[in-house]
Coordinates of C-alpha atoms and ligand atoms in Angstrom, one line a residue:
M1 CA -3.2 -50.4 -31.3
A2 CA -5.7 -47.2 -29.2
R3 CA -4.1 -44.5 -30.4
P4 CA -1.5 -41.5 -28.7
P5 CA -2.2 -38.2 -27.7
W6 CA -2.0 -35.6 -29.7
W7 CA 1.5 -35.0 -27.9
H8 CA 2.7 -38.1 -29.9
R9 CA 1.5 -37.7 -32.7
G10 CA 1.9 -33.8 -33.2
V11 CA 4.0 -31.4 -34.7
V12 CA 5.4 -28.4 -32.0
Y13 CA 6.1 -25.4 -33.8
Q14 CA 8.1 -23.0 -31.4
I15 CA 7.8 -19.2 -32.1
Y16 CA 10.5 -16.6 -30.6
P17 CA 8.3 -13.7 -29.6
R18 CA 10.4 -11.1 -30.7
S19 CA 12.3 -12.4 -34.1
F20 CA 8.4 -14.2 -35.3
A21 CA 6.0 -10.5 -36.6
D22 CA 5.9 -7.7 -35.7
G23 CA 2.0 -6.0 -35.3
N24 CA 3.0 -2.9 -34.3
G25 CA 6.3 -1.5 -35.7
D26 CA 9.1 -0.9 -33.6
G27 CA 11.5 -3.7 -34.9
I28 CA 10.2 -6.3 -31.8
G29 CA 8.2 -9.3 -33.3
D30 CA 4.8 -9.0 -30.7
L31 CA 1.4 -10.5 -30.3
R32 CA -0.8 -8.8 -33.1
G33 CA 1.5 -9.6 -35.3
L34 CA 2.4 -13.7 -34.2
L35 CA -1.7 -13.0 -34.4
D36 CA -1.6 -11.9 -37.8
R37 CA 0.4 -14.9 -38.8
V38 CA -1.6 -17.6 -37.6
E39 CA -2.8 -17.9 -41.6
Y40 CA 0.3 -18.2 -42.4
L41 CA 1.2 -21.4 -39.3
A42 CA -2.4 -23.2 -39.9
W43 CA -1.7 -23.1 -44.1
L44 CA 1.7 -24.5 -43.4
G45 CA -0.4 -27.7 -40.8
I46 CA 1.6 -28.2 -38.0
D47 CA -0.9 -28.9 -34.6
A48 CA 0.8 -27.2 -31.6
V49 CA 3.0 -23.5 -31.1
W50 CA 5.5 -23.0 -27.9
L51 CA 6.0 -19.1 -27.8
S52 CA 8.9 -18.6 -26.5
P53 CA 8.4 -16.5 -22.5
I54 CA 6.2 -13.2 -23.2
F55 CA 6.4 -12.1 -19.8
P56 CA 7.1 -8.3 -18.2
S57 CA 10.9 -9.0 -18.4
P58 CA 14.3 -6.9 -17.7
M59 CA 15.3 -8.9 -20.4
A60 CA 18.4 -9.0 -19.5
D61 CA 18.4 -12.9 -21.1
F62 CA 15.3 -11.4 -23.5
G63 CA 12.2 -13.0 -21.5
Y64 CA 14.2 -15.7 -19.5
D65 CA 14.8 -13.4 -16.9
V66 CA 10.7 -13.1 -15.5
A67 CA 9.3 -10.4 -13.0
E68 CA 6.0 -11.6 -13.2
Y69 CA 5.0 -15.0 -14.5
C70 CA 1.5 -14.6 -14.8
D71 CA 0.5 -11.8 -17.1
V72 CA 2.3 -10.2 -20.4
D73 CA 5.3 -7.7 -21.5
P74 CA 4.6 -4.8 -22.8
L75 CA 6.7 -5.1 -26.1
F76 CA 4.5 -8.3 -26.5
G77 CA 1.3 -6.9 -26.0
T78 CA -1.5 -7.8 -23.1
L79 CA -2.7 -10.6 -21.3
A80 CA -6.0 -10.3 -24.2
D81 CA -3.7 -10.2 -27.3
L82 CA -2.6 -13.7 -26.0
D83 CA -5.9 -14.2 -25.6
A84 CA -6.6 -13.1 -29.4
V85 CA -3.5 -15.6 -29.7
R86 CA -5.3 -18.7 -27.5
D87 CA -8.0 -18.1 -29.7
A88 CA -7.4 -17.9 -33.1
L89 CA -5.0 -21.5 -32.9
H90 CA -8.0 -22.7 -31.2
D91 CA -10.5 -21.9 -33.7
R92 CA -7.9 -24.3 -36.3
G93 CA -6.7 -26.6 -34.0
I94 CA -3.6 -25.7 -32.7
K95 CA -2.6 -26.1 -29.8
L96 CA -0.5 -23.4 -26.9
L97 CA 1.6 -23.9 -25.2
L98 CA 4.2 -21.4 -23.2
D99 CA 7.7 -20.8 -22.1
W100 CA 7.7 -21.8 -18.2
I101 CA 11.0 -20.4 -16.2
P102 CA 10.7 -21.9 -12.8
N103 CA 14.6 -22.4 -11.9
H104 CA 14.5 -19.5 -11.1
T105 CA 13.6 -16.3 -12.1
S106 CA 14.6 -11.8 -13.0
D107 CA 16.5 -10.4 -9.4
R108 CA 13.8 -7.3 -10.3
H109 CA 10.8 -10.4 -9.5
P110 CA 8.5 -9.2 -6.2
W111 CA 9.4 -12.6 -4.7
F112 CA 13.3 -11.4 -5.0
L113 CA 13.7 -7.7 -4.0
D114 CA 11.7 -9.4 -0.4
S115 CA 14.2 -11.8 -0.2
R116 CA 17.3 -9.9 -0.2
S117 CA 15.6 -7.4 1.1
S118 CA 17.1 -8.6 4.8
R119 CA 18.2 -12.4 6.4
S120 CA 14.9 -11.6 7.7
S121 CA 11.9 -11.4 5.8
P122 CA 9.2 -15.0 4.6
R123 CA 11.3 -14.7 2.0
R124 CA 14.6 -15.0 2.3
D125 CA 14.7 -19.4 1.8
W126 CA 12.4 -19.2 -1.2
Y127 CA 16.2 -18.1 -2.9
V128 CA 19.7 -20.4 -1.9
W129 CA 21.6 -17.4 0.3
R130 CA 25.2 -18.6 1.9
D131 CA 27.3 -16.8 3.6
P132 CA 30.9 -16.9 2.6
R133 CA 34.1 -19.8 3.0
P134 CA 35.6 -19.9 5.5
G135 CA 37.8 -17.2 4.7
G136 CA 35.9 -14.9 2.4
G137 CA 34.7 -15.6 -1.2
P138 CA 31.5 -17.8 -3.1
P139 CA 30.0 -20.4 -0.9
N140 CA 31.6 -23.1 -2.8
N141 CA 33.2 -23.5 -6.8
W142 CA 30.4 -23.2 -9.1
V143 CA 30.4 -22.1 -12.0
H144 CA 27.2 -19.8 -14.6
A145 CA 26.4 -20.3 -17.0
F146 CA 27.4 -17.5 -20.0
A147 CA 30.4 -16.9 -18.3
D148 CA 33.3 -18.1 -19.6
G149 CA 34.7 -19.4 -15.6
R150 CA 33.7 -17.3 -13.2
P151 CA 32.2 -17.8 -10.4
A152 CA 27.8 -18.8 -9.6
W153 CA 27.6 -16.7 -6.2
T154 CA 26.6 -13.0 -6.2
F155 CA 28.0 -11.4 -2.9
D156 CA 24.6 -9.6 -1.1
A157 CA 26.8 -6.4 0.7
P158 CA 23.7 -4.8 2.4
T159 CA 22.6 -8.6 3.9
G160 CA 26.1 -10.2 4.5
Q161 CA 25.8 -13.8 2.1
Y162 CA 26.1 -15.1 -1.1
Y163 CA 22.6 -15.6 -3.7
L164 CA 23.7 -18.6 -6.2
H165 CA 22.0 -18.0 -10.2
S166 CA 23.4 -21.2 -12.6
F167 CA 23.2 -18.1 -15.4
L168 CA 23.3 -14.4 -14.8
P169 CA 23.3 -12.4 -12.2
A170 CA 19.9 -10.8 -12.8
Q171 CA 18.6 -14.7 -12.6
P172 CA 19.0 -14.9 -9.1
D173 CA 18.2 -19.6 -8.4
L174 CA 15.1 -20.4 -7.2
D175 CA 14.9 -22.9 -3.9
W176 CA 12.5 -25.4 -5.1
S177 CA 13.5 -27.2 -1.3
T178 CA 10.6 -24.0 -0.3
P179 CA 7.3 -26.0 0.4
A180 CA 6.5 -21.5 -0.2
V181 CA 7.8 -21.3 -3.8
E182 CA 5.8 -24.9 -4.8
Q183 CA 3.0 -23.7 -4.2
A184 CA 3.6 -21.1 -5.3
M185 CA 4.2 -22.0 -8.9
H186 CA 1.8 -24.7 -8.8
A187 CA -1.1 -20.4 -8.9
V188 CA 1.3 -19.4 -11.1
L189 CA 0.6 -22.3 -13.6
R190 CA -2.8 -22.7 -12.4
F191 CA -3.0 -19.9 -13.7
W192 CA -2.8 -20.5 -16.8
L193 CA -3.6 -23.5 -17.2
D194 CA -7.1 -22.4 -16.0
R195 CA -7.2 -19.4 -19.3
G196 CA -7.0 -22.1 -22.0
I197 CA -2.7 -22.7 -21.7
D198 CA -2.3 -26.0 -23.4
G199 CA 0.8 -27.0 -21.7
F200 CA 4.1 -25.4 -20.6
R201 CA 7.3 -25.6 -22.0
I202 CA 10.0 -26.0 -19.5
D203 CA 13.3 -23.6 -19.0
V204 CA 16.7 -26.7 -17.9
V205 CA 14.3 -28.5 -15.8
H206 CA 16.9 -30.6 -14.0
G207 CA 17.9 -26.9 -11.8
L208 CA 14.8 -27.7 -9.6
G209 CA 16.6 -30.3 -7.6
K210 CA 19.4 -29.4 -6.1
D211 CA 22.3 -31.5 -4.1
P212 CA 21.8 -29.7 0.0
E213 CA 25.2 -30.3 1.3
L214 CA 25.7 -27.4 -2.7
P215 CA 29.2 -29.4 -3.2
D216 CA 31.9 -28.5 -4.8
D217 CA 32.1 -29.8 -8.7
P218 CA 34.7 -31.9 -9.3
P219 CA 37.9 -30.2 -10.8
E220 CA 38.0 -31.9 -14.2
R221 CA 34.7 -29.7 -14.5
A222 CA 36.6 -26.7 -13.5
G223 CA 35.0 -23.3 -16.0
L224 CA 32.5 -25.6 -16.8
P225 CA 28.7 -23.7 -16.1
H226 CA 27.5 -26.4 -12.8
I227 CA 23.7 -26.5 -13.9
A228 CA 25.0 -28.4 -17.2
F229 CA 26.1 -31.1 -14.7
N230 CA 23.8 -30.4 -11.8
D231 CA 21.4 -34.1 -12.4
H232 CA 19.9 -34.9 -9.2
P233 CA 17.3 -37.4 -7.2
S234 CA 15.2 -34.9 -5.5
V235 CA 14.2 -33.9 -8.9
H236 CA 11.9 -36.1 -9.4
P237 CA 9.5 -35.8 -6.0
I238 CA 8.8 -32.6 -7.5
L239 CA 7.9 -33.6 -11.4
R240 CA 5.7 -36.5 -10.3
R241 CA 3.8 -33.5 -7.7
L242 CA 3.6 -31.2 -10.8
R243 CA 2.1 -33.5 -12.8
A244 CA -1.0 -34.6 -10.6
M245 CA -1.0 -31.0 -11.0
V246 CA -1.4 -30.5 -14.5
D247 CA -3.1 -33.8 -15.1
A248 CA -6.0 -33.6 -13.3
Y249 CA -7.2 -31.0 -16.2
P250 CA -9.4 -32.0 -18.6
G251 CA -7.4 -32.0 -22.7
D252 CA -4.9 -33.9 -22.5
R253 CA -2.3 -30.7 -21.0
V254 CA 0.9 -31.5 -21.3
L255 CA 5.1 -30.0 -19.8
V256 CA 7.8 -30.5 -21.8
G257 CA 10.8 -30.5 -20.1
E258 CA 14.6 -29.2 -21.0
V259 CA 17.0 -30.9 -19.7
F260 CA 20.7 -29.5 -21.2
L261 CA 23.3 -32.2 -19.4
L262 CA 26.2 -33.1 -20.2
G263 CA 28.2 -36.0 -18.7
P264 CA 26.1 -38.2 -18.8
H265 CA 22.6 -38.5 -17.8
D266 CA 19.8 -40.3 -18.7
V267 CA 17.0 -38.3 -20.0
T268 CA 14.5 -40.7 -19.5
A269 CA 14.7 -40.7 -15.7
Y270 CA 12.9 -37.2 -16.0
Y271 CA 9.4 -39.4 -17.4
G272 CA 9.6 -41.5 -13.7
L273 CA 7.5 -44.7 -14.3
G274 CA 4.9 -41.6 -16.9
D275 CA 4.4 -40.0 -13.7
E276 CA 7.2 -36.9 -14.1
L277 CA 7.6 -34.6 -17.4
H278 CA 5.7 -35.7 -20.7
L279 CA 8.1 -35.2 -22.6
A280 CA 11.7 -34.6 -23.0
F281 CA 14.9 -33.2 -24.7
D282 CA 17.8 -34.2 -24.4
L283 CA 19.1 -31.2 -26.1
P284 CA 23.2 -31.7 -25.6
R285 CA 22.4 -35.6 -27.6
C286 CA 19.7 -34.6 -30.2
L287 CA 22.2 -31.1 -31.6
H288 CA 25.2 -32.9 -32.3
V289 CA 25.0 -35.6 -34.1
P290 CA 27.2 -36.2 -36.5
W291 CA 25.7 -35.7 -40.1
E292 CA 26.8 -39.4 -41.1
A293 CA 24.1 -42.8 -41.8
T294 CA 25.8 -44.8 -39.6
S295 CA 25.7 -42.4 -36.5
W296 CA 22.4 -41.3 -36.6
R297 CA 21.3 -44.8 -37.1
E298 CA 22.9 -45.3 -33.4
H299 CA 22.2 -42.4 -32.6
T300 CA 18.5 -43.8 -33.2
A301 CA 18.6 -47.3 -32.5
A302 CA 19.9 -46.0 -28.8
V303 CA 16.5 -43.1 -27.5
L304 CA 14.8 -45.5 -29.5
A305 CA 15.9 -48.0 -26.8
A306 CA 16.0 -46.8 -23.9
H307 CA 13.0 -45.0 -24.1
E308 CA 10.9 -47.9 -25.7
A309 CA 12.1 -49.7 -22.1
C310 CA 10.4 -47.4 -20.2
Q311 CA 7.4 -46.5 -21.9
A312 CA 8.7 -42.9 -22.5
W313 CA 8.0 -41.2 -25.8
P314 CA 11.2 -39.5 -27.4
T315 CA 11.5 -36.1 -28.5
L316 CA 12.9 -35.3 -32.3
V317 CA 14.9 -31.4 -31.9
L318 CA 17.3 -29.6 -34.8
S319 CA 16.8 -25.6 -33.9
N320 CA 16.3 -23.3 -31.2
H321 CA 17.2 -20.3 -30.3
D322 CA 20.2 -21.3 -28.3
T323 CA 21.6 -23.2 -31.1
P324 CA 23.2 -22.5 -34.7
R325 CA 20.7 -23.5 -36.5
H326 CA 21.3 -26.6 -38.6
R327 CA 21.4 -24.9 -42.1
S328 CA 23.8 -22.8 -40.8
R329 CA 25.4 -26.5 -39.5
L330 CA 26.1 -28.7 -41.9
G331 CA 26.2 -26.9 -44.6
S332 CA 23.6 -26.4 -47.1
E333 CA 20.1 -26.3 -48.4
A334 CA 20.7 -30.2 -49.4
R335 CA 21.4 -31.1 -46.0
A336 CA 18.2 -28.8 -44.5
R337 CA 15.8 -30.8 -47.0
A338 CA 17.1 -34.4 -46.9
A339 CA 18.0 -33.8 -42.0
A340 CA 14.1 -32.0 -42.4
F341 CA 13.1 -36.3 -43.4
L342 CA 14.3 -37.1 -39.9
L343 CA 13.4 -34.5 -38.1
L344 CA 9.3 -35.7 -39.3
G345 CA 10.8 -39.0 -40.1
L346 CA 12.3 -41.5 -36.9
P347 CA 9.8 -41.7 -34.0
G348 CA 9.0 -39.2 -31.4
T349 CA 7.4 -35.7 -31.5
P350 CA 9.1 -33.1 -33.7
F351 CA 10.3 -29.4 -32.4
L352 CA 10.6 -27.4 -35.7
Y353 CA 11.6 -24.3 -34.6
A354 CA 10.4 -21.3 -37.1
G355 CA 12.5 -20.3 -39.9
E356 CA 13.6 -23.9 -40.4
E357 CA 10.7 -24.0 -43.0
L358 CA 12.2 -21.1 -45.0
G359 CA 15.7 -23.0 -45.1
L360 CA 17.4 -19.9 -43.0
E361 CA 21.5 -19.3 -41.3
D362 CA 21.6 -17.8 -39.1
A363 CA 22.3 -14.1 -39.8
V364 CA 26.3 -13.0 -38.8
I365 CA 25.7 -10.8 -36.6
P366 CA 28.7 -7.1 -36.4
P367 CA 30.4 -7.1 -33.6
E368 CA 27.7 -3.4 -32.5
R369 CA 24.1 -5.7 -32.7
A370 CA 26.2 -8.1 -30.0
V371 CA 23.1 -8.0 -28.1
D372 CA 22.3 -11.7 -26.5
P373 CA 25.4 -12.0 -23.1
G374 CA 25.1 -16.0 -24.0
G375 CA 26.2 -15.3 -27.9
R376 CA 22.6 -16.2 -29.4
D377 CA 22.0 -13.4 -31.8
G378 CA 22.4 -14.8 -34.7
C379 CA 19.9 -18.0 -34.2
R380 CA 17.9 -15.1 -33.1
A381 CA 17.4 -12.9 -36.8
P382 CA 14.2 -11.5 -37.6
L383 CA 11.9 -14.2 -40.2
P384 CA 11.5 -12.3 -43.4
W385 CA 7.9 -12.3 -45.0
D386 CA 8.3 -11.3 -48.1
A387 CA 10.7 -9.1 -50.4
T388 CA 9.5 -5.8 -49.9
P389 CA 12.9 -3.7 -48.7
S390 CA 11.0 -4.6 -44.9
H391 CA 10.1 -7.9 -45.4
G392 CA 6.7 -7.3 -43.7
W393 CA 8.0 -5.6 -40.9
N394 CA 7.4 -1.4 -39.9
A395 CA 10.8 -1.2 -38.4
S396 CA 14.1 -1.3 -38.4
P397 CA 14.8 -5.4 -36.1
W398 CA 16.4 -5.3 -33.1
L399 CA 18.0 -8.2 -34.6
P400 CA 19.7 -8.2 -38.9
W401 CA 18.3 -10.2 -41.7
P402 CA 20.0 -13.6 -42.1
P403 CA 21.5 -15.0 -45.4
E404 CA 18.7 -13.5 -48.7
P405 CA 16.4 -12.5 -47.0
A406 CA 14.9 -11.7 -50.5
R407 CA 14.7 -15.1 -51.6
R408 CA 13.8 -17.1 -48.6
N409 CA 11.2 -15.5 -46.9
V410 CA 7.7 -16.4 -46.9
A411 CA 5.6 -15.2 -49.5
E412 CA 8.5 -15.9 -52.3
L413 CA 8.9 -19.7 -51.1
R414 CA 5.1 -19.5 -50.3
A415 CA 4.7 -19.2 -53.6
D416 CA 7.1 -21.8 -55.1
E417 CA 5.9 -25.1 -55.5
T418 CA 9.5 -26.5 -56.0
S419 CA 10.6 -24.9 -52.3
I420 CA 11.7 -26.4 -49.1
L421 CA 8.9 -24.6 -47.3
H422 CA 6.2 -27.0 -49.9
L423 CA 8.7 -30.2 -48.7
Y424 CA 7.8 -29.1 -45.0
R425 CA 4.6 -28.2 -45.6
R426 CA 4.6 -31.8 -48.2
L427 CA 6.6 -33.2 -45.1
L428 CA 3.4 -32.1 -42.3
R429 CA 0.6 -33.3 -44.4
A430 CA 2.2 -36.7 -45.2
R431 CA 3.3 -37.9 -41.5
R432 CA -0.7 -36.1 -40.2
G433 CA -2.3 -38.8 -43.1
S434 CA -0.2 -41.9 -42.0
P435 CA -0.5 -43.0 -38.2
A436 CA 3.0 -45.7 -39.4
L437 CA 5.2 -42.2 -39.5
A438 CA 2.7 -39.9 -36.7
W439 CA 3.0 -42.4 -34.5
G440 CA 3.9 -46.3 -35.2
S441 CA 6.8 -48.8 -34.5
W442 CA 10.0 -47.7 -35.8
R443 CA 12.5 -50.9 -38.0
P444 CA 15.7 -49.7 -39.6
L445 CA 16.6 -51.5 -42.9
R446 CA 19.3 -53.3 -44.1
T447 CA 20.7 -50.7 -47.0
S448 CA 23.9 -50.1 -48.8
A449 CA 25.9 -47.9 -46.5
P450 CA 25.4 -44.6 -45.9
V451 CA 21.9 -44.7 -46.7
F452 CA 19.9 -44.7 -43.5
A453 CA 16.7 -46.0 -44.1
W454 CA 14.2 -47.6 -42.1
E455 CA 10.4 -48.6 -41.8
R456 CA 7.1 -46.8 -39.7
G457 CA 3.9 -49.3 -39.2
A458 CA 1.0 -48.6 -37.1
D459 CA -2.5 -50.4 -37.3
G460 CA -2.0 -52.1 -40.9
D461 CA -0.5 -48.6 -42.1
R462 CA 3.4 -48.0 -43.5
R463 CA 5.5 -46.6 -44.4
L464 CA 9.5 -46.4 -45.9
V465 CA 12.4 -44.0 -45.0
A466 CA 14.9 -43.0 -46.8
V467 CA 18.0 -39.9 -46.3
N468 CA 21.0 -40.2 -48.5
F469 CA 23.9 -38.4 -46.2
T470 CA 26.6 -38.2 -49.3
D471 CA 27.0 -36.4 -51.9
D472 CA 26.6 -39.1 -54.5
E473 CA 23.9 -40.6 -56.1
E474 CA 23.0 -43.5 -54.0
R475 CA 21.1 -47.0 -55.5
L476 CA 18.3 -48.3 -53.2
E477 CA 17.2 -51.7 -53.0
L478 CA 13.5 -50.2 -52.1
E479 CA 10.0 -50.6 -53.0
G480 CA 6.7 -48.1 -53.1
R481 CA 5.2 -45.5 -54.0
V482 CA 7.0 -42.1 -54.2
E483 CA 4.7 -40.1 -50.8
V484 CA 7.0 -37.3 -50.2
S485 CA 10.7 -37.4 -52.4
S486 CA 13.4 -33.9 -51.6
D487 CA 13.0 -31.8 -54.2
G488 CA 9.4 -32.9 -55.0
S489 CA 11.0 -35.5 -58.3
G490 CA 8.9 -38.7 -58.7
E491 CA 6.2 -37.8 -56.1
G492 CA 3.2 -40.3 -56.5
Q493 CA 5.0 -42.1 -59.3
P494 CA 7.2 -46.1 -58.0
F495 CA 10.3 -45.5 -56.7
A496 CA 13.3 -45.3 -59.2
G497 CA 15.6 -47.2 -56.6
V498 CA 17.7 -44.7 -56.6
L499 CA 18.3 -41.6 -53.9
A500 CA 19.4 -38.0 -55.4
P501 CA 23.0 -36.8 -53.5
C502 CA 21.8 -35.8 -50.4
A503 CA 17.7 -36.3 -50.1
G504 CA 15.0 -38.1 -48.9
V505 CA 12.6 -39.9 -49.3
I506 CA 9.4 -41.7 -48.4
L507 CA 8.0 -44.6 -49.6
R508 CA 4.7 -46.2 -49.5
P509 CA 4.0 -49.6 -49.6
D510 CA 1.8 -51.0 -51.8
Ligands
NOJ601 C1 17.3 -22.7 -21.4 C2 16.7 -21.6 -22.6 O1 16.0 -21.7 -23.6 C3 18.3 -20.6 -23.6 O2 17.5 -19.1 -23.7 C4 18.1 -19.2 -21.7 O3 18.8 -18.4 -21.9 C5 18.4 -20.7 -20.5 N1 17.6 -21.9 -19.8 C6 18.7 -19.5 -18.8 O4 16.6 -20.1 -18.1
CA602 CA1 6.1 -4.6 -32.2

């Protein structure tokens, strides 16, 4: 079998820049802070970094409201700092992906200021402007995200029309049916590709194709955000042109799209015939599989069958900056450790959210410290780097610490070989050293019910992986040498046939 591209084999580490590391002591993470921690990323053994937005922004949605696509917000540093991060990562063989937000801009973006300035502005059609409904009110019944049932439309009195915003009123939607929008956005991507960026995570990519009629949402979806159901075929030619542009660059650049659709949908459609996205998230499905062997087995089999049918390669995600961390959702570190065997042992490109390797839980946010309009502050708490009172940050950070920062920090866990951090590192190393684990085939194994076990294979290399979801010890008739176990016990020894409560294991058949 030919070795697949790096974005099939590699592990991507998501950094939320405000919360990763602070270089200038203002309590907000930045690029110099990240630069100082590149050594940690290399030690951990990841293959790529996806950096959540660092572009100039009024921060109404903490950077997902972009006011300039080809620069860095002074809060995070400068373009030169970003170049330095890129070089430091590349020197260690780590790729750098940026977050591209094409569905909407900030309402302070010069494009929107121009579009809003008059009905005859040359950029009026860069955004979605519509007259009020006959008799007044928003043009349709769409509701925006982050609001209980509030319209996805805001009235602009000076020009007498509404503009569409799938998210906050401060995030107007671009109109991708206008060719000049696509051209301007291709120029943005070229700017970064020319600068040596290895690819992009694409924000709400399913939003780019909209039904030109903008029909009302059906009554059964009343109050639900329109964007979570927006799945229109006009997105596909947009993606094909994007892919062709990106693939013309040397060096295996990658497009990873965030597809966040509720209701029936087919995420593999976003891969096209290998001519649209390289990878797509299917977040609602991936994040909420019940903690139970049968559910995970069925979920995995369904995802793989759908992806194999069109030669697409899935993604694996347990946590990100929009959802409570899986350590909090699952309720214990033992489960978080076992979940790491799913993330790093199942087929697909894993996306690891910074801090999950420390077993971080969400921070408890007192109401007076809440800042996010979407209520997502808990999973965005800063990363504690050491046990000192400031945990490696120079000022009191922008959000409260996650629980147990004195113990659950990089320095402490790095010094403790039994920690979850070392488990992640061993799993990452095992994955990197095994074609079977990194990109091999998958076959579920028959076991006693509460255990989910599977085999991976590639190029004569084989691994068996098993996860016990129960709180009881389980017997398991599998043979091989233990390569990685949840608590490190038995590693290097023949498997003794018993899987500890809530634990995972990787075996190497002799
Ligand atoms: C998805 C991003 O992950 C989220 O943080 C953001 O608020 C929305 N898209 C809008 O850009
Ligand atoms: Ca800072």
